[in-house]
CSV table of C-alpha atoms and ligand atoms in Angstrom, one decimal:
chain,number,residue,atom,x,y,z
F,6,UNK,CA,-13.1,-36.8,13.3
F,7,UNK,CA,-13.3,-34.8,10.1
F,8,UNK,CA,-10.7,-32.3,8.8
F,9,UNK,CA,-11.6,-29.4,6.5
F,10,UNK,CA,-8.7,-27.4,5.0
F,11,UNK,CA,-8.9,-23.6,5.6
F,12,UNK,CA,-6.5,-20.7,6.1
F,13,UNK,CA,-5.6,-17.7,8.2
F,14,UNK,CA,-4.3,-14.4,6.9
F,15,UNK,CA,-1.4,-12.7,8.7
F,16,UNK,CA,-0.9,-9.3,7.2
F,17,UNK,CA,-0.9,-10.1,3.5
F,18,UNK,CA,0.3,-13.7,3.9
F,19,UNK,CA,-2.0,-16.7,4.2
F,20,UNK,CA,-1.1,-19.8,6.2
F,21,UNK,CA,-2.9,-23.2,6.2
F,22,UNK,CA,-5.3,-24.0,9.0
F,23,UNK,CA,-6.9,-27.4,9.7
F,24,UNK,CA,-10.5,-27.2,10.9
F,25,UNK,CA,-10.9,-30.4,12.9
F,26,UNK,CA,-14.5,-31.3,13.8
F,27,UNK,CA,-15.3,-34.1,16.3
F,28,UNK,CA,-18.8,-35.1,17.4
F,29,UNK,CA,-18.9,-36.9,20.7
F,30,UNK,CA,-21.8,-38.4,22.6
F,31,UNK,CA,-22.7,-36.6,25.7
F,32,UNK,CA,-24.6,-33.4,26.6
F,33,UNK,CA,-25.2,-31.1,23.7
F,34,UNK,CA,-22.6,-28.4,23.4
F,35,UNK,CA,-20.4,-26.6,20.9
F,36,UNK,CA,-16.8,-25.7,21.7
F,37,UNK,CA,-14.2,-24.1,19.5
F,38,UNK,CA,-10.6,-24.4,20.7
F,39,UNK,CA,-7.1,-23.7,19.2
F,40,UNK,CA,-6.6,-20.0,20.1
F,41,UNK,CA,-9.9,-18.9,18.7
F,42,UNK,CA,-10.5,-15.2,19.2
F,43,UNK,CA,-13.9,-13.8,20.3
F,44,UNK,CA,-14.9,-13.2,16.6
F,45,UNK,CA,-14.3,-16.9,15.9
F,46,UNK,CA,-16.2,-18.1,19.0
F,47,UNK,CA,-19.2,-16.0,18.0
F,48,UNK,CA,-19.5,-18.1,14.8
F,49,UNK,CA,-21.2,-20.9,16.9
F,50,UNK,CA,-24.5,-19.0,16.8
F,51,UNK,CA,-24.3,-18.2,13.1
F,52,UNK,CA,-23.4,-21.8,12.2
F,53,UNK,CA,-26.2,-23.3,14.4
F,54,UNK,CA,-28.8,-21.0,12.8
F,55,UNK,CA,-27.4,-21.4,9.3
F,56,UNK,CA,-27.5,-25.2,9.5
F,57,UNK,CA,-31.1,-25.3,10.9
F,58,UNK,CA,-32.4,-22.6,8.5
F,59,UNK,CA,-30.9,-24.4,5.5
F,60,UNK,CA,-32.8,-27.6,6.4
F,61,UNK,CA,-29.9,-29.7,7.8
F,62,UNK,CA,-29.9,-31.7,11.0
F,63,UNK,CA,-28.1,-30.0,13.9
F,64,UNK,CA,-26.5,-32.7,16.1
F,65,UNK,CA,-27.8,-33.0,19.6
F,66,UNK,CA,-24.3,-34.1,20.8
F,67,UNK,CA,-21.1,-32.4,21.9
F,68,UNK,CA,-19.4,-30.7,19.0
F,69,UNK,CA,-15.7,-30.0,19.4
F,70,UNK,CA,-13.9,-27.9,16.8
F,71,UNK,CA,-10.1,-27.5,16.9
F,72,UNK,CA,-8.3,-25.0,14.8
F,73,UNK,CA,-4.8,-26.2,14.2
F,74,UNK,CA,-2.0,-25.2,14.5
F,75,UNK,CA,-3.0,-24.0,18.0
F,76,UNK,CA,-0.1,-21.6,18.5
F,77,UNK,CA,-1.6,-19.1,16.0
F,78,UNK,CA,-4.3,-16.7,17.0
F,79,UNK,CA,-7.4,-17.0,14.8
F,80,UNK,CA,-9.7,-14.1,14.2
F,81,UNK,CA,-12.5,-13.2,11.9
F,82,UNK,CA,-15.6,-14.9,10.5
F,83,UNK,CA,-13.9,-16.9,7.7
F,84,UNK,CA,-14.2,-20.3,9.6
F,85,UNK,CA,-18.1,-20.3,9.5
F,86,UNK,CA,-18.3,-22.2,6.3
F,87,UNK,CA,-15.5,-24.8,6.9
F,88,UNK,CA,-16.9,-25.5,10.4
F,89,UNK,CA,-20.4,-25.9,9.1
F,90,UNK,CA,-19.2,-28.2,6.3
F,91,UNK,CA,-17.2,-30.2,8.9
F,92,UNK,CA,-20.3,-30.7,11.0
F,93,UNK,CA,-22.2,-31.9,7.9
F,94,UNK,CA,-19.4,-34.4,7.1
F,95,UNK,CA,-18.9,-35.5,10.7
F,96,UNK,CA,-22.6,-36.3,11.1
F,97,UNK,CA,-22.7,-38.3,7.8
F,98,UNK,CA,-24.9,-35.7,6.0
F,99,UNK,CA,-22.2,-35.0,3.5
F,100,UNK,CA,-19.8,-37.6,1.9
F,101,UNK,CA,-16.1,-37.1,2.8
F,102,UNK,CA,-14.5,-38.0,-0.5
F,103,UNK,CA,-14.1,-34.7,-2.2
F,104,UNK,CA,-13.4,-32.6,0.9
F,105,UNK,CA,-9.6,-33.0,0.9
F,106,UNK,CA,-9.1,-31.2,-2.4
F,107,UNK,CA,-10.7,-28.0,-1.2
F,108,UNK,CA,-9.6,-25.1,0.8
F,109,UNK,CA,-12.8,-23.6,2.3
F,110,UNK,CA,-13.5,-20.1,3.8
F,111,UNK,CA,-16.6,-17.9,4.1
F,112,UNK,CA,-18.8,-16.1,6.6
F,113,UNK,CA,-22.4,-17.4,7.1
F,114,UNK,CA,-25.5,-15.3,7.7
F,115,UNK,CA,-28.2,-16.8,10.0
F,116,UNK,CA,-30.2,-18.0,7.0
F,117,UNK,CA,-27.2,-19.7,5.5
F,118,UNK,CA,-26.2,-17.2,2.9
F,119,UNK,CA,-22.5,-16.6,2.3
F,120,UNK,CA,-20.8,-13.2,2.8
F,121,UNK,CA,-17.5,-11.9,1.5
F,122,UNK,CA,-14.5,-12.0,3.8
F,123,UNK,CA,-11.3,-9.9,3.9
F,124,UNK,CA,-7.9,-11.2,2.7
F,125,UNK,CA,-9.2,-13.7,0.1
F,126,UNK,CA,-6.6,-13.0,-2.6
F,127,UNK,CA,-3.9,-14.0,-0.2
F,128,UNK,CA,-5.8,-17.2,0.6
F,129,UNK,CA,-6.2,-17.8,-3.2
F,130,UNK,CA,-2.4,-17.5,-3.6
F,131,UNK,CA,-1.9,-20.2,-0.9
F,132,UNK,CA,-4.5,-22.5,-2.5
F,133,UNK,CA,-2.7,-22.1,-5.9
F,134,UNK,CA,0.7,-23.0,-4.3
F,135,UNK,CA,-0.8,-26.0,-2.5
F,136,UNK,CA,-2.6,-27.2,-5.7
F,137,UNK,CA,-5.9,-27.0,-3.9
F,138,UNK,CA,-9.3,-25.8,-5.2
F,139,UNK,CA,-11.1,-22.9,-3.5
F,140,UNK,CA,-14.6,-23.1,-2.2
F,141,UNK,CA,-15.5,-19.5,-1.3
F,142,UNK,CA,-18.3,-16.9,-1.2
F,143,UNK,CA,-19.4,-15.8,-4.7
F,144,UNK,CA,-18.8,-12.1,-3.7
F,145,UNK,CA,-15.0,-12.9,-3.4
F,146,UNK,CA,-14.7,-14.8,-6.7
F,147,UNK,CA,-13.1,-12.2,-9.0
F,148,UNK,CA,-10.5,-11.3,-6.4
F,149,UNK,CA,-9.7,-15.0,-5.8
F,150,UNK,CA,-9.6,-15.8,-9.6
F,151,UNK,CA,-6.8,-13.3,-9.9
F,152,UNK,CA,-4.5,-15.6,-7.9
F,153,UNK,CA,-5.9,-19.1,-8.2
F,154,UNK,CA,-7.1,-21.1,-11.3
F,155,UNK,CA,-9.6,-23.4,-9.5
F,156,UNK,CA,-12.1,-21.1,-7.8
F,157,UNK,CA,-15.6,-22.4,-7.1
F,158,UNK,CA,-17.9,-19.7,-5.9
F,159,UNK,CA,-21.0,-20.6,-3.8
F,160,UNK,CA,-23.8,-18.3,-2.6
F,161,UNK,CA,-25.0,-20.2,0.4
F,162,UNK,CA,-24.4,-23.2,2.7
F,163,UNK,CA,-27.0,-25.3,0.7
F,164,UNK,CA,-25.2,-24.3,-2.5
F,165,UNK,CA,-21.9,-25.4,-1.1
F,166,UNK,CA,-23.5,-28.7,0.1
F,167,UNK,CA,-25.0,-29.4,-3.3
F,168,UNK,CA,-21.7,-28.8,-5.0
F,169,UNK,CA,-19.7,-31.0,-2.7
F,170,UNK,CA,-22.4,-33.7,-2.8
F,171,UNK,CA,-22.0,-33.7,-6.7
F,172,UNK,CA,-25.7,-32.6,-7.1
F,173,UNK,CA,-24.7,-29.6,-9.2
F,174,UNK,CA,-21.7,-28.6,-11.3
F,175,UNK,CA,-20.0,-25.2,-10.9
F,176,UNK,CA,-17.5,-24.2,-13.6
F,177,UNK,CA,-14.3,-22.7,-12.1
F,178,UNK,CA,-14.1,-18.9,-12.4
F,179,UNK,CA,-12.0,-17.7,-15.4
F,180,UNK,CA,-9.3,-15.2,-14.6
F,181,UNK,CA,-10.1,-11.7,-16.1
F,182,UNK,CA,-7.5,-10.2,-18.4
F,183,UNK,CA,-5.4,-7.6,-16.6
F,184,UNK,CA,-5.6,-4.1,-18.0
F,185,UNK,CA,-4.0,-1.3,-15.9
F,186,UNK,CA,-5.9,1.9,-15.7
F,187,UNK,CA,-4.1,5.3,-15.8
F,188,UNK,CA,-5.9,8.2,-14.2
F,189,UNK,CA,-5.9,11.6,-15.8
F,190,UNK,CA,-4.2,14.1,-13.5
F,191,UNK,CA,-5.3,17.5,-12.4
F,192,UNK,CA,-1.9,18.9,-13.5
F,193,UNK,CA,-3.4,21.2,-16.1
F,194,UNK,CA,-5.5,22.9,-13.5
F,195,UNK,CA,-2.4,24.5,-12.0
F,196,UNK,CA,-1.1,27.2,-14.3
F,197,UNK,CA,2.6,28.0,-14.5
F,198,UNK,CA,4.9,26.3,-12.0
F,199,UNK,CA,6.9,24.7,-14.8
F,200,UNK,CA,9.9,23.8,-12.6
F,201,UNK,CA,7.7,22.0,-10.0
F,202,UNK,CA,5.9,20.2,-12.8
F,203,UNK,CA,9.1,19.0,-14.4
F,204,UNK,CA,10.5,18.0,-11.0
F,205,UNK,CA,7.3,15.9,-10.2
F,206,UNK,CA,7.5,14.2,-13.6
F,207,UNK,CA,11.1,13.2,-12.7
F,208,UNK,CA,9.9,12.1,-9.2
F,209,UNK,CA,7.1,10.0,-10.7
F,210,UNK,CA,9.2,8.4,-13.5
F,211,UNK,CA,12.3,7.5,-11.3
F,212,UNK,CA,10.7,7.0,-7.9
F,213,UNK,CA,12.3,9.9,-6.1
F,214,UNK,CA,10.7,11.3,-3.0
F,215,UNK,CA,9.9,15.0,-3.4
F,216,UNK,CA,9.1,18.1,-1.3
F,217,UNK,CA,7.2,21.2,-2.5
F,218,UNK,CA,8.0,24.3,-0.5
F,219,UNK,CA,6.1,27.5,-0.9
F,220,UNK,CA,3.5,30.0,0.3
F,221,UNK,CA,-0.2,29.2,0.3
F,222,UNK,CA,-2.1,29.4,-3.0
F,223,UNK,CA,0.7,28.2,-5.2
F,224,UNK,CA,-1.0,24.9,-6.1
F,225,UNK,CA,1.2,22.6,-4.0
F,226,UNK,CA,-1.5,20.2,-3.1
F,227,UNK,CA,-3.0,19.9,-6.5
F,228,UNK,CA,0.4,19.3,-8.0
F,229,UNK,CA,1.1,16.6,-5.5
F,230,UNK,CA,-2.2,14.9,-6.4
F,231,UNK,CA,-1.2,14.9,-10.1
F,232,UNK,CA,1.9,12.7,-9.5
F,233,UNK,CA,-0.2,9.5,-9.6
F,234,UNK,CA,-1.1,10.1,-13.3
F,235,UNK,CA,2.5,10.5,-14.2
F,236,UNK,CA,3.7,7.2,-12.8
F,237,UNK,CA,4.1,4.2,-15.1
F,238,UNK,CA,1.0,1.9,-15.2
F,239,UNK,CA,0.7,-0.6,-12.4
F,240,UNK,CA,2.2,-4.0,-13.3
F,241,UNK,CA,0.2,-7.1,-12.7
F,242,UNK,CA,2.5,-8.2,-9.9
F,243,UNK,CA,2.2,-4.8,-8.3
F,244,UNK,CA,-1.6,-4.9,-8.7
F,245,UNK,CA,-1.8,-8.3,-6.9
F,246,UNK,CA,0.3,-6.9,-4.0
F,247,UNK,CA,-1.9,-3.7,-3.8
F,248,UNK,CA,-5.1,-5.8,-3.9
F,249,UNK,CA,-3.7,-8.0,-1.1
F,250,UNK,CA,-3.1,-5.0,1.2
F,251,UNK,CA,-6.6,-3.5,0.5
F,252,UNK,CA,-8.3,-6.9,0.8
F,253,UNK,CA,-6.6,-7.8,4.1
F,254,UNK,CA,-7.7,-4.4,5.5
F,255,UNK,CA,-11.3,-5.1,4.4
F,256,UNK,CA,-11.2,-2.1,2.0
F,257,UNK,CA,-11.9,-4.1,-1.2
F,258,UNK,CA,-15.6,-3.7,-2.2
F,259,UNK,CA,-17.4,-7.0,-2.7
F,260,UNK,CA,-17.3,-8.4,-6.3
F,261,UNK,CA,-14.2,-6.5,-7.2
F,262,UNK,CA,-11.1,-8.0,-9.0
F,263,UNK,CA,-7.6,-6.6,-9.0
F,264,UNK,CA,-7.0,-3.0,-8.2
F,265,UNK,CA,-5.6,-1.6,-11.4
F,266,UNK,CA,-4.6,1.9,-10.5
F,267,UNK,CA,-1.8,3.2,-8.3
F,268,UNK,CA,-3.2,4.2,-4.9
F,269,UNK,CA,-3.0,7.8,-3.6
F,270,UNK,CA,-3.3,8.4,0.1
F,271,UNK,CA,-3.4,11.8,1.7
F,272,UNK,CA,-3.7,11.4,5.5
F,273,UNK,CA,-4.7,14.4,7.7
F,274,UNK,CA,-1.8,15.8,9.8
F,275,UNK,CA,-3.7,14.8,13.0
F,276,UNK,CA,-3.0,11.1,12.1
F,277,UNK,CA,-1.6,8.9,14.9
F,278,UNK,CA,1.5,6.8,14.6
F,279,UNK,CA,-0.7,3.6,14.4
F,280,UNK,CA,-2.8,5.2,11.6
F,281,UNK,CA,0.2,6.1,9.6
F,282,UNK,CA,2.4,3.1,10.2
F,283,UNK,CA,-0.2,0.4,11.0
F,284,UNK,CA,-1.2,-1.3,14.2
F,285,UNK,CA,-4.3,-1.7,16.4
F,286,UNK,CA,-5.7,-4.6,18.4
F,287,UNK,CA,-6.5,-6.5,15.2
F,288,UNK,CA,-3.4,-5.4,13.3
F,289,UNK,CA,-4.4,-3.2,10.3
F,290,UNK,CA,-2.1,-1.8,7.6
F,291,UNK,CA,-1.3,1.9,8.0
F,292,UNK,CA,-1.3,4.7,5.4
F,293,UNK,CA,2.3,3.8,4.4
F,294,UNK,CA,1.1,0.4,3.3
F,295,UNK,CA,-2.2,1.5,1.8
F,296,UNK,CA,0.0,3.9,-0.4
F,297,UNK,CA,2.4,1.1,-1.3
F,298,UNK,CA,3.2,1.1,-5.1
F,299,UNK,CA,1.4,4.5,-5.2
F,300,UNK,CA,1.8,7.9,-3.7
F,301,UNK,CA,1.8,9.0,-0.1
F,302,UNK,CA,1.0,12.7,0.1
F,303,UNK,CA,1.9,14.5,3.3
F,304,UNK,CA,0.3,17.9,2.9
F,305,UNK,CA,1.7,20.5,5.2
F,306,UNK,CA,4.4,18.1,6.4
F,307,UNK,CA,5.5,20.2,9.4
F,308,UNK,CA,2.0,20.1,10.9
F,309,UNK,CA,2.4,16.3,11.5
F,310,UNK,CA,3.7,15.3,15.0
F,311,UNK,CA,7.4,14.8,15.2
F,312,UNK,CA,7.3,11.3,16.4
F,313,UNK,CA,4.9,10.4,13.6
F,314,UNK,CA,7.3,11.8,11.0
F,315,UNK,CA,10.3,10.0,12.6
F,316,UNK,CA,8.3,6.8,12.3
F,317,UNK,CA,8.6,7.2,8.5
F,318,UNK,CA,12.3,6.3,8.6
F,319,UNK,CA,11.9,2.5,8.7
F,320,UNK,CA,9.3,2.2,5.9
F,321,UNK,CA,11.2,4.7,3.7
F,322,UNK,CA,14.4,2.8,4.2
F,323,UNK,CA,13.3,-0.8,4.2
F,324,UNK,CA,10.2,-0.5,1.8
F,325,UNK,CA,8.3,-2.7,4.4
F,326,UNK,CA,7.2,-2.4,8.0
F,327,UNK,CA,6.9,-5.1,10.6
F,328,UNK,CA,4.3,-4.6,13.3
F,329,UNK,CA,4.7,-6.7,16.5
F,330,UNK,CA,1.8,-7.3,19.0
F,331,UNK,CA,1.8,-9.8,21.8
F,332,UNK,CA,1.9,-13.1,19.9
F,333,UNK,CA,1.7,-11.6,16.4
F,334,UNK,CA,4.2,-10.4,14.0
F,335,UNK,CA,3.0,-9.0,10.7
F,336,UNK,CA,4.8,-7.4,7.7
F,337,UNK,CA,3.3,-5.1,5.1
F,338,UNK,CA,5.0,-3.6,2.1
F,339,UNK,CA,5.6,0.2,2.1
F,340,UNK,CA,6.9,0.9,-1.4
F,341,UNK,CA,5.2,4.3,-1.6
F,342,UNK,CA,6.5,7.4,-3.3
F,343,UNK,CA,6.5,10.3,-0.8
F,344,UNK,CA,5.3,13.7,-2.0
F,345,UNK,CA,5.3,16.3,0.7
F,346,UNK,CA,4.4,19.9,0.8
F,347,UNK,CA,5.2,22.6,3.4
F,348,UNK,CA,5.2,26.3,4.0
F,349,UNK,CA,8.7,27.6,4.6
F,350,UNK,CA,7.7,29.3,7.9
F,351,UNK,CA,4.8,29.3,10.4
F,352,UNK,CA,3.1,32.3,8.7
F,353,UNK,CA,3.7,30.7,5.3
F,354,UNK,CA,5.0,33.8,3.4
F,355,UNK,CA,8.8,33.3,3.7
F,356,UNK,CA,10.1,33.7,0.2
F,357,UNK,CA,6.9,35.3,-1.2
F,358,UNK,CA,7.8,38.5,-2.9
F,359,UNK,CA,4.2,39.9,-2.6
F,360,UNK,CA,3.7,39.3,1.1
F,361,UNK,CA,5.8,40.0,4.1
F,362,UNK,CA,6.8,37.2,6.4
F,363,UNK,CA,6.2,38.2,10.0
F,364,UNK,CA,8.0,35.3,11.6
F,365,UNK,CA,11.0,35.9,13.8
F,366,UNK,CA,14.3,34.3,13.0
F,367,UNK,CA,13.9,31.9,16.0
F,368,UNK,CA,10.3,31.0,15.0
F,369,UNK,CA,11.6,30.1,11.4
F,370,UNK,CA,14.5,28.2,12.9
F,371,UNK,CA,12.2,26.1,15.2
F,372,UNK,CA,9.8,25.4,12.4
F,373,UNK,CA,12.4,24.2,10.0
F,374,UNK,CA,14.3,22.2,12.6
F,375,UNK,CA,11.4,19.8,12.7
F,376,UNK,CA,12.1,18.9,9.1
F,377,UNK,CA,15.9,18.6,9.4
F,378,UNK,CA,17.8,15.5,10.1
F,379,UNK,CA,16.7,12.0,9.2
F,380,UNK,CA,13.6,12.8,7.3
F,381,UNK,CA,15.0,15.6,5.2
F,382,UNK,CA,17.9,13.3,4.4
F,383,UNK,CA,15.5,10.8,2.8
F,384,UNK,CA,13.8,13.3,0.5
F,385,UNK,CA,15.4,13.4,-2.9
F,386,UNK,CA,13.9,16.4,-4.8
F,387,UNK,CA,13.1,19.9,-3.5
F,388,UNK,CA,11.7,23.0,-5.2
F,389,UNK,CA,10.3,26.3,-4.1
F,390,UNK,CA,7.1,27.4,-5.6
F,391,UNK,CA,6.6,31.1,-6.1
F,392,UNK,CA,3.2,32.8,-6.2
F,393,UNK,CA,1.9,32.8,-9.8
F,394,UNK,CA,2.6,35.9,-11.9
F,395,UNK,CA,-0.2,37.4,-14.0
F,396,UNK,CA,1.2,36.2,-17.3
F,397,UNK,CA,1.0,32.6,-15.9
F,398,UNK,CA,-2.7,32.8,-16.1
F,399,UNK,CA,-2.6,33.5,-19.8
F,400,UNK,CA,0.0,31.0,-20.6
F,401,UNK,CA,-2.0,28.0,-21.9
F,402,UNK,CA,1.0,26.1,-23.2
F,403,UNK,CA,2.0,23.6,-20.6
F,404,UNK,CA,5.3,21.8,-21.5
F,405,UNK,CA,4.9,19.3,-18.6
F,406,UNK,CA,1.9,17.8,-20.3
F,407,UNK,CA,4.0,17.1,-23.4
F,408,UNK,CA,6.9,15.4,-21.5
F,409,UNK,CA,7.2,12.1,-23.4
F,410,UNK,CA,6.7,9.3,-20.9
F,411,UNK,CA,9.8,7.4,-21.8
F,412,UNK,CA,10.3,4.1,-20.0
F,413,UNK,CA,12.5,4.8,-17.0
F,414,UNK,CA,14.0,2.7,-14.2
F,415,UNK,CA,13.0,3.3,-10.6
F,416,UNK,CA,16.5,4.8,-10.0
F,417,UNK,CA,15.4,6.2,-6.7
F,418,UNK,CA,15.4,2.7,-5.3
F,419,UNK,CA,19.0,1.9,-6.3
F,420,UNK,CA,21.4,1.0,-3.4
F,421,UNK,CA,24.6,2.9,-2.8
F,422,UNK,CA,26.5,-0.1,-4.2
F,423,UNK,CA,24.5,0.0,-7.4
F,424,UNK,CA,25.1,3.7,-7.7
F,425,UNK,CA,28.8,3.2,-7.4
F,426,UNK,CA,28.6,0.9,-10.5
F,427,UNK,CA,27.2,3.6,-12.7
F,428,UNK,CA,29.7,4.7,-15.3
F,429,UNK,CA,30.4,8.5,-15.1
F,430,UNK,CA,32.4,10.5,-17.6
F,431,UNK,CA,35.3,12.7,-16.5
F,432,UNK,CA,33.1,15.9,-17.1
F,433,UNK,CA,30.3,14.5,-14.9
F,434,UNK,CA,32.7,13.5,-12.2
F,435,UNK,CA,34.3,16.9,-12.2
F,436,UNK,CA,30.9,18.7,-11.9
F,437,UNK,CA,29.9,16.4,-9.0
F,438,UNK,CA,33.1,17.1,-7.2
F,439,UNK,CA,32.6,20.8,-7.5
F,440,UNK,CA,29.1,20.4,-6.2
F,441,UNK,CA,30.3,18.3,-3.3
F,442,UNK,CA,32.5,21.3,-2.2
F,443,UNK,CA,30.4,24.3,-3.2
F,444,UNK,CA,27.0,22.9,-1.9
F,445,UNK,CA,28.5,20.8,0.8
F,446,UNK,CA,26.7,17.8,-0.5
F,447,UNK,CA,26.7,14.9,2.0
F,448,UNK,CA,27.6,11.4,0.9
F,449,UNK,CA,24.0,10.6,0.7
F,450,UNK,CA,23.3,13.8,-1.2
F,451,UNK,CA,26.0,12.9,-3.7
F,452,UNK,CA,24.5,9.5,-4.4
F,453,UNK,CA,21.0,10.9,-4.7
F,454,UNK,CA,22.2,13.5,-7.2
F,455,UNK,CA,23.6,10.7,-9.4
F,456,UNK,CA,20.3,8.7,-9.2
F,457,UNK,CA,18.2,11.8,-10.1
F,458,UNK,CA,20.6,12.6,-13.0
F,459,UNK,CA,20.2,9.0,-14.2
F,460,UNK,CA,16.4,9.4,-14.3
F,461,UNK,CA,16.7,12.7,-16.2
F,462,UNK,CA,19.1,11.1,-18.7
F,463,UNK,CA,16.7,8.2,-19.2
F,464,UNK,CA,13.8,10.6,-19.7
F,465,UNK,CA,16.0,12.2,-22.3
F,466,UNK,CA,16.4,8.9,-24.0
F,467,UNK,CA,20.1,8.6,-23.1
F,468,UNK,CA,21.9,5.7,-21.4
F,469,UNK,CA,24.8,7.9,-20.2
F,470,UNK,CA,24.5,10.8,-17.8
F,471,UNK,CA,25.6,14.2,-19.3
F,472,UNK,CA,26.9,17.2,-17.3
F,473,UNK,CA,23.6,19.1,-18.0
F,474,UNK,CA,21.6,16.2,-16.4
F,475,UNK,CA,23.7,16.6,-13.3
F,476,UNK,CA,23.1,20.4,-13.5
F,477,UNK,CA,19.4,19.9,-13.6
F,478,UNK,CA,19.5,17.3,-10.8
F,479,UNK,CA,21.4,19.7,-8.5
F,480,UNK,CA,18.7,22.3,-9.1
F,481,UNK,CA,16.3,20.1,-7.1
F,482,UNK,CA,18.6,19.4,-4.2
F,483,UNK,CA,18.0,21.0,-0.8
F,484,UNK,CA,21.5,22.3,-0.6
F,485,UNK,CA,21.0,24.3,-3.8
F,486,UNK,CA,17.8,25.9,-2.7
F,487,UNK,CA,19.3,28.7,-0.7
F,488,UNK,CA,16.0,29.1,1.0
F,489,UNK,CA,16.9,29.5,4.6
N,4,ZN,ZN1,6.7,33.6,8.1
C-alpha cells in the first residue's frame, strides 16, 4: 500500500488527508472509499484517462483508494493528482522515496493536464505548518507561494512524474513582495454632502458601521461605494485571509496571487439568507464573508427581508459566522464594515423640503419599525442627506478629499470593557451625562459615542478626547437625528 499526503479544505481551514492506494489481484476495478462525495468518485474516469493518455500503464487489477480520516466528507476534484501519483507508485512505475515530503493536490483533465483547484492558499498554509513541500497545478502557484516557501508547480501528470522521478529540476516559486493597492473612490463625483462625507471618513478610519438616510437622488449609493477608498490599506495578514475566503469559494481567477484591495460587496435586496450569510449543499461563504476586511453595502436596507436582516446580528457581533450542515461545521470570518442606505419612508420623500411625502403616519411607522431593534442598535453612525442645493453644484472645493488620513485604531471594534478603560476628562464626562439624559442614549449608545469620539480625536491627531469630539460624535447618533 502507498500513502500520498493531501488535504481537504473546510471553510478556509485545511486539514491533512492521507490518500491510501492499494492494488490487489482480482477482477479489474476502481473503488474510492472514506466518505468520498460524488465529485470525488467521478475522478476515477479522469484518472484512468489521464494515466493512459500520458503513456503510463493502467493496472488491470483491483484498485482500492481510501481517503483518511474516514469521518470527514471529501468533495471536489483535488484528489485526482494524489490518487494518480499513488497508483503510479503502487504499481512500481514511480519510486517511493521522495513522496513523503510532499503534499499533493490537483485536478486532472482527460489528457493529463493539471487544472487549478479552489482553496489552495489554505492548503499552502497547512503545508508550511507541517514542513512539507507542495506539488500543485501551475495555475495555483502564485496563491500558494503567498503562504508556503516550498511550492513546486507542475503543468501535467507527466510533468509531476518527471519531477518526482528526479528527471527534471523545478525551482520552488519565490514569494512575490506584498504591495497593497488603494482604489481611488468616486467621492468627488458627489457634490456637496459634506457632513455625510465627513461621517463616512470617520466610519472608514475607525471601523464604525454607518447608515445614510435620505430621499432619492442625494448620492447615497455613490457615497457608500466610496468608503472602500478611505479605509486604511489592506495589511498582509488581512490580504491572506481575504484571499483564503475568495479562493475557497472558487472566486480567485487562475494565476492570481494575494488579493491586495479591500473587497466591496453590494448584494441585491432580493438576496436569500444563505446568499447573505453563507450555506448551500456544498457550503459556500455568503456576502458577509466575501465582504470581510472590506465593505458590505446594503443599499435600500429596508427593502431586504426582515429575517435576512435579523441574520446579520451574529456576524456583526461575533465577526465570524458558523454554518452547520449534517456532518459539517464551517466557520468564516465576517469582519466587514456595514454601510447601509435607506429612504426615510415608503415614498422616499420624508424630510425632503422640495417634495411632499405622501405616506400616512402608520405607513411611515411600519416602514421604520423594520429598522428598529437589534439591527439599528448595531449601527454606529447616522446622517440624513438633504437634496443638493443649486450652489452645491458650483462648489468645487471638497474638504472631505483633503481629510488627512491619519493612522487611526479600529475603535469601532473595541469591547465595552475596553471602552471603560478610556480616560475621559471631567468636561467630556459632563457632556456625555447630559447627552445620556437629553437624548435618552442607551448604554450601548453611550459606549458607541465614546468610540466614535475616540476615532474623531485620533483623526485630529490627539490622544485625548475633547468635548468637541463628543459633540461631533453625537451629531451622527440616531437619537440626535430628530428624524421621525
Ligand atoms: Zn413618504
